[in-house]
GROMACS .gro file of C-alpha atoms in nm:
model
  270
    1VAL     CA    1  -4.763 -10.020  -6.431
    2VAL     CA    2  -4.557 -10.226  -6.193
    3ALA     CA    3  -4.236 -10.073  -6.064
    4ASP     CA    4  -3.950 -10.296  -6.036
    5TYR     CA    5  -3.685 -10.242  -5.779
    6PRO     CA    6  -3.361 -10.428  -5.785
    7LEU     CA    7  -3.338 -10.721  -5.549
    8SER     CA    8  -3.014 -10.586  -5.393
    9ASN     CA    9  -2.761 -10.304  -5.422
   10THR     CA   10  -2.445 -10.349  -5.613
   11TYR     CA   11  -2.274 -10.026  -5.575
   12GLY     CA   12  -2.067 -10.107  -5.260
   13SER     CA   13  -2.097  -9.898  -4.955
   14LEU     CA   14  -2.351  -9.590  -4.995
   15ALA     CA   15  -2.213  -9.400  -4.709
   16THR     CA   16  -1.999  -9.173  -4.897
   17VAL     CA   17  -2.247  -9.093  -5.168
   18THR     CA   18  -2.575  -9.032  -4.970
   19TYR     CA   19  -2.690  -8.785  -4.721
   20PRO     CA   20  -2.794  -8.856  -4.477
   21ALA     CA   21  -2.513  -9.114  -4.491
   22ALA     CA   22  -2.641  -9.460  -4.519
   23ALA     CA   23  -2.672  -9.639  -4.178
   24SER     CA   24  -2.624  -9.301  -4.000
   25THR     CA   25  -2.800  -9.178  -3.688
   26ASN     CA   26  -2.907  -8.867  -3.562
   27ALA     CA   27  -3.012  -8.737  -3.919
   28TYR     CA   28  -3.202  -8.411  -3.937
   29GLU     CA   29  -3.557  -8.459  -4.004
   30ASP     CA   30  -3.591  -8.138  -4.231
   31ALA     CA   31  -3.281  -8.182  -4.448
   32THR     CA   32  -3.285  -8.243  -4.843
   33LEU     CA   33  -3.185  -8.596  -4.919
   34ARG     CA   34  -2.892  -8.623  -5.155
   35LEU     CA   35  -2.754  -8.908  -5.394
   36ALA     CA   36  -2.411  -8.853  -5.552
   37PHE     CA   37  -2.342  -9.000  -5.889
   38ASP     CA   38  -2.007  -8.999  -6.060
   39ALA     CA   39  -2.120  -8.753  -6.301
   40ALA     CA   40  -2.438  -8.559  -6.370
   41PRO     CA   41  -2.729  -8.820  -6.389
   42THR     CA   42  -3.047  -8.800  -6.599
   43LEU     CA   43  -3.388  -8.839  -6.443
   44SER     CA   44  -3.662  -9.005  -6.590
   45ASN     CA   45  -4.025  -8.835  -6.605
   46GLY     CA   46  -4.189  -9.144  -6.514
   47GLY     CA   47  -3.957  -9.188  -6.222
   48PHE     CA   48  -4.006  -9.186  -5.846
   49ILE     CA   49  -3.841  -9.206  -5.507
   50SER     CA   50  -3.990  -9.428  -5.236
   51ILE     CA   51  -3.947  -9.391  -4.868
   52TYR     CA   52  -4.023  -9.642  -4.609
   53LYS     CA   53  -4.037  -9.686  -4.234
   54GLU     CA   54  -3.809  -9.970  -4.095
   55ASP     CA   55  -4.120 -10.193  -4.070
   56GLY     CA   56  -4.170 -10.172  -4.452
   57THR     CA   57  -4.447  -9.908  -4.448
   58LEU     CA   58  -4.436  -9.691  -4.736
   59VAL     CA   59  -4.465  -9.331  -4.591
   60ASP     CA   60  -4.377  -9.128  -4.929
   61THR     CA   61  -4.371  -9.139  -5.287
   62ILE     CA   62  -4.195  -8.841  -5.463
   63THR     CA   63  -4.221  -8.837  -5.843
   64MET     CA   64  -4.013  -8.648  -6.093
   65ILE     CA   65  -4.271  -8.438  -6.250
   66ASP     CA   66  -4.622  -8.276  -6.137
   67GLU     CA   67  -4.582  -8.290  -5.771
   68ILE     CA   68  -4.790  -8.123  -5.511
   69GLN     CA   69  -4.644  -7.997  -5.193
   70LYS     CA   70  -4.876  -7.939  -4.883
   71THR     CA   71  -4.749  -7.639  -4.693
   72ALA     CA   72  -4.780  -7.510  -4.328
   73ALA     CA   73  -5.043  -7.273  -4.418
   74GLY     CA   74  -5.237  -7.567  -4.538
   75ASN     CA   75  -5.232  -7.487  -4.924
   76PRO     CA   76  -5.153  -7.757  -5.161
   77ILE     CA   77  -4.925  -7.608  -5.402
   78LYS     CA   78  -4.798  -7.742  -5.745
   79VAL     CA   79  -4.420  -7.756  -5.744
   80LYS     CA   80  -4.392  -7.972  -6.057
   81ASN     CA   81  -4.032  -8.124  -6.088
   82GLN     CA   82  -3.856  -7.952  -5.792
   83LEU     CA   83  -3.890  -8.207  -5.522
   84VAL     CA   84  -3.648  -8.425  -5.708
   85ARG     CA   85  -3.386  -8.242  -5.910
   86VAL     CA   86  -3.032  -8.267  -6.040
   87ASP     CA   87  -2.780  -8.024  -5.900
   88GLY     CA   88  -2.420  -8.078  -6.056
   89ASN     CA   89  -2.350  -8.465  -5.995
   90ASN     CA   90  -2.604  -8.491  -5.707
   91VAL     CA   91  -2.994  -8.586  -5.715
   92LEU     CA   92  -3.144  -8.363  -5.433
   93ILE     CA   93  -3.469  -8.515  -5.288
   94THR     CA   94  -3.733  -8.304  -5.090
   95PRO     CA   95  -3.988  -8.526  -4.902
   96HIS     CA   96  -4.337  -8.395  -4.859
   97VAL     CA   97  -4.405  -8.182  -4.567
   98GLY     CA   98  -4.441  -8.363  -4.240
   99VAL     CA   99  -4.340  -8.713  -4.379
  100ILE     CA  100  -4.000  -8.744  -4.200
  101GLN     CA  101  -4.041  -8.732  -3.830
  102PRO     CA  102  -3.789  -8.744  -3.530
  103GLU     CA  103  -3.651  -9.071  -3.384
  104THR     CA  104  -3.768  -9.284  -3.682
  105LYS     CA  105  -3.566  -9.512  -3.890
  106TYR     CA  106  -3.622  -9.490  -4.272
  107PHE     CA  107  -3.479  -9.642  -4.599
  108VAL     CA  108  -3.505  -9.520  -4.951
  109GLY     CA  109  -3.592  -9.738  -5.249
  110ILE     CA  110  -3.576  -9.634  -5.610
  111PRO     CA  111  -3.720  -9.828  -5.909
  112GLU     CA  112  -3.513  -9.924  -6.205
  113GLY     CA  113  -3.513  -9.679  -6.475
  114SER     CA  114  -3.579  -9.375  -6.254
  115ILE     CA  115  -3.253  -9.233  -6.266
  116THR     CA  116  -2.973  -9.275  -6.539
  117GLY     CA  117  -2.618  -9.252  -6.423
  118LYS     CA  118  -2.326  -9.429  -6.247
  119ILE     CA  119  -2.223  -9.471  -5.895
  120ASN     CA  120  -1.883  -9.601  -5.788
  121GLY     CA  121  -1.828  -9.702  -6.163
  122LYS     CA  122  -2.137  -9.910  -6.188
  123ASP     CA  123  -2.457  -9.837  -6.389
  124PHE     CA  124  -2.738  -9.722  -6.152
  125ASN     CA  125  -3.047  -9.954  -6.178
  126GLY     CA  126  -3.218  -9.820  -5.876
  127LEU     CA  127  -3.232  -9.906  -5.482
  128SER     CA  128  -3.393 -10.200  -5.340
  129ASN     CA  129  -3.702 -10.159  -5.139
  130ASP     CA  130  -3.606 -10.433  -4.920
  131LYS     CA  131  -3.465 -10.295  -4.573
  132ASP     CA  132  -3.254 -10.610  -4.549
  133ALA     CA  133  -3.075 -10.581  -4.895
  134ALA     CA  134  -2.702 -10.539  -4.876
  135ASP     CA  135  -2.570 -10.167  -4.837
  136SER     CA  136  -2.928 -10.022  -4.843
  137TRP     CA  137  -2.996  -9.628  -4.791
  138SER     CA  138  -3.133  -9.628  -4.435
  139PHE     CA  139  -3.093  -9.370  -4.171
  140THR     CA  140  -3.234  -9.271  -3.848
  141THR     CA  141  -3.339  -8.921  -3.753
  142ARG     CA  142  -3.257  -8.736  -3.436
  143ALA     CA  143  -3.471  -8.641  -3.137
  144ALA     CA  144  -3.729  -8.371  -3.175
  145VAL     CA  145  -3.598  -8.030  -3.135
  146ALA     CA  146  -3.830  -7.762  -2.986
  147ALA     CA  147  -3.845  -7.400  -3.082
  148THR     CA  148  -3.631  -7.163  -2.853
  149SER     CA  149  -3.621  -6.766  -2.871
  150VAL     CA  150  -3.318  -6.792  -3.096
  151MET     CA  151  -3.257  -7.072  -3.355
  152THR     CA  152  -2.996  -7.133  -3.602
  153VAL     CA  153  -3.023  -7.266  -3.938
  154ASN     CA  154  -2.756  -7.373  -4.172
  155VAL     CA  155  -2.804  -7.595  -4.501
  156SER     CA  156  -2.440  -7.723  -4.492
  157GLU     CA  157  -2.447  -8.100  -4.426
  158SER     CA  158  -2.167  -8.059  -4.182
  159SER     CA  159  -2.307  -7.783  -3.955
  160GLU     CA  160  -2.424  -7.832  -3.599
  161SER     CA  161  -2.716  -7.593  -3.646
  162ASP     CA  162  -3.054  -7.645  -3.488
  163PHE     CA  163  -3.201  -7.705  -3.855
  164ARG     CA  164  -3.118  -7.757  -4.196
  165SER     CA  165  -3.392  -7.562  -4.350
  166ILE     CA  166  -3.593  -7.225  -4.277
  167ASN     CA  167  -3.907  -7.440  -4.302
  168GLY     CA  168  -3.790  -7.666  -4.026
  169ALA     CA  169  -3.731  -7.364  -3.788
  170LEU     CA  170  -4.080  -7.226  -3.869
  171ALA     CA  171  -4.233  -7.572  -3.824
  172ALA     CA  172  -4.091  -7.575  -3.491
  173ILE     CA  173  -4.250  -7.267  -3.400
  174GLY     CA  174  -4.593  -7.354  -3.557
  175THR     CA  175  -4.869  -7.146  -3.680
  176GLU     CA  176  -5.051  -7.047  -3.349
  177ASP     CA  177  -4.746  -6.953  -3.134
  178THR     CA  178  -4.758  -6.592  -3.018
  179GLY     CA  179  -4.407  -6.588  -2.892
  180SER     CA  180  -4.102  -6.387  -3.039
  181TYR     CA  181  -3.839  -6.572  -3.224
  182THR     CA  182  -3.521  -6.521  -3.421
  183ILE     CA  183  -3.398  -6.738  -3.687
  184ASN     CA  184  -3.019  -6.690  -3.759
  185VAL     CA  185  -2.954  -6.810  -4.111
  186ALA     CA  186  -2.613  -6.918  -4.219
  187ALA     CA  187  -2.477  -6.820  -4.542
  188GLY     CA  188  -2.588  -7.058  -4.844
  189THR     CA  189  -2.888  -7.127  -5.093
  190TYR     CA  190  -3.193  -7.254  -4.937
  191TYR     CA  191  -3.414  -7.396  -5.216
  192GLU     CA  192  -3.730  -7.382  -5.028
  193LEU     CA  193  -4.084  -7.282  -5.095
  194ILE     CA  194  -4.214  -7.091  -4.797
  195ASN     CA  195  -4.581  -7.089  -4.737
  196THR     CA  196  -4.692  -7.056  -4.381
  197LYS     CA  197  -4.872  -6.858  -4.115
  198ILE     CA  198  -4.743  -6.696  -3.789
  199ALA     CA  199  -4.908  -6.568  -3.488
  200GLY     CA  200  -4.611  -6.409  -3.318
  201THR     CA  201  -4.302  -6.216  -3.416
  202VAL     CA  202  -4.050  -6.419  -3.637
  203LYS     CA  203  -3.724  -6.261  -3.739
  204ILE     CA  204  -3.543  -6.426  -4.019
  205VAL     CA  205  -3.176  -6.296  -4.007
  206GLY     CA  206  -2.898  -6.329  -4.241
  207PRO     CA  207  -2.518  -6.250  -4.160
  208THR     CA  208  -2.463  -5.894  -4.082
  209ASN     CA  209  -2.278  -5.672  -4.331
  210THR     CA  210  -2.394  -5.858  -4.639
  211LEU     CA  211  -2.680  -5.667  -4.734
  212GLY     CA  212  -2.851  -6.002  -4.791
  213ASP     CA  213  -2.645  -6.143  -5.071
  214SER     CA  214  -2.493  -6.437  -4.878
  215VAL     CA  215  -2.840  -6.585  -4.784
  216ILE     CA  216  -3.052  -6.671  -5.088
  217ILE     CA  217  -3.411  -6.814  -5.023
  218LYS     CA  218  -3.530  -6.933  -5.387
  219TYR     CA  219  -3.783  -7.139  -5.554
  220ILE     CA  220  -3.984  -7.162  -5.882
  221ASN     CA  221  -4.369  -7.077  -5.844
  222HIS     CA  222  -4.599  -6.847  -6.061
  223ASN     CA  223  -4.980  -6.802  -6.143
  224ASP     CA  224  -4.985  -7.044  -6.433
  225TRP     CA  225  -4.921  -7.336  -6.177
  226ASN     CA  226  -5.095  -7.185  -5.882
  227GLY     CA  227  -5.357  -6.896  -5.921
  228GLY     CA  228  -5.386  -6.665  -5.624
  229THR     CA  229  -5.193  -6.437  -5.416
  230ALA     CA  230  -5.170  -6.673  -5.130
  231ILE     CA  231  -5.019  -6.965  -5.324
  232ARG     CA  232  -4.827  -6.821  -5.634
  233PRO     CA  233  -4.528  -6.653  -5.459
  234SER     CA  234  -4.214  -6.837  -5.371
  235PHE     CA  235  -4.229  -6.708  -5.024
  236TYR     CA  236  -4.543  -6.628  -4.856
  237VAL     CA  237  -4.634  -6.571  -4.491
  238GLY     CA  238  -4.993  -6.509  -4.375
  239GLY     CA  239  -5.162  -6.487  -4.027
  240THR     CA  240  -5.198  -6.221  -3.754
  241GLY     CA  241  -4.808  -6.199  -3.654
  242ASN     CA  242  -4.516  -5.983  -3.766
  243LEU     CA  243  -4.226  -6.083  -4.001
  244VAL     CA  244  -3.913  -5.936  -3.997
  245LEU     CA  245  -3.638  -6.012  -4.268
  246GLU     CA  246  -3.294  -5.906  -4.234
  247ASN     CA  247  -2.996  -5.953  -4.468
  248VAL     CA  248  -3.154  -6.205  -4.696
  249THR     CA  249  -3.247  -6.230  -5.057
  250ILE     CA  250  -3.583  -6.383  -5.163
  251TRP     CA  251  -3.573  -6.474  -5.530
  252ASN     CA  252  -3.872  -6.629  -5.728
  253ALA     CA  253  -3.659  -6.831  -5.988
  254THR     CA  254  -3.939  -6.827  -6.242
  255ARG     CA  255  -3.781  -6.789  -6.595
  256ARG     CA  256  -4.069  -6.685  -6.826
  257GLY     CA  257  -4.099  -6.887  -7.144
  258VAL     CA  258  -3.773  -7.087  -7.081
  259ASP     CA  259  -3.825  -7.390  -6.856
  260THR     CA  260  -4.181  -7.352  -6.725
  261GLU     CA  261  -4.518  -7.280  -6.865
  262ALA     CA  262  -4.529  -6.922  -6.730
  263GLN     CA  263  -4.522  -6.687  -7.041
  264GLU     CA  264  -4.675  -6.368  -6.882
  265ALA     CA  265  -4.783  -6.502  -6.547
  266GLN     CA  266  -4.742  -6.327  -6.214
  267ALA     CA  267  -4.457  -6.469  -6.026
  268GLU     CA  268  -4.401  -6.277  -5.702
  269ALA     CA  269  -4.113  -6.341  -5.479
  270ILE     CA  270  -4.280  -6.246  -5.153
   0.00000   0.00000   0.00000
């Protein structure tokens, strides 16, 4: 199968319909990418997203179905259709772990037929995989952010937090660091698969006086996709360290027999 990309992009400036915004700098390397449509778009089962470095090197291919995400704990986990998903009028794109690096320029290509919808009133027929095409979706990531004893996470695209994702903060700490860290998480829904190890003490803390209802960490995972205690929860932390959770909700969003193969499968949240 040959994937055809458009030779050029004909939707006008993509700056207002993309995140990170087209041609932006200082983009968060751990952010979910977003492409906004005029109305709710439709994804093709055979579609995919391509991410390239500025020199044209292909660094990631993210398919619409049957995806596998590699995790910090070293476990390859089936995540099916969750790396590219529709939320309202937006297509949200989660690159594979470790692909997007600091201080690097990337651009995004989408083959024709991968997504059906309209942008700026024009039928969407993909994004060119030519970095020199007019109005390409390119962005440059910020400098690397090192772990500190207290870090902030905020999923909001306009925040000035240390990280956009909980996984981003955990990756900065790493799996072997024996120090003590607090990750203060702002209110929001964090659609993330957490699967990692810790060696020190890590506190993940939501806003006070909320009983955890303002910070929701959710994902779909279950035993029919991934058999075994270490890979079927939506939130898993192993290793020799200590994990403290305060004021957060952890939600395995599996719906048995509705939109997954999970009929009677175990589907732990943590």
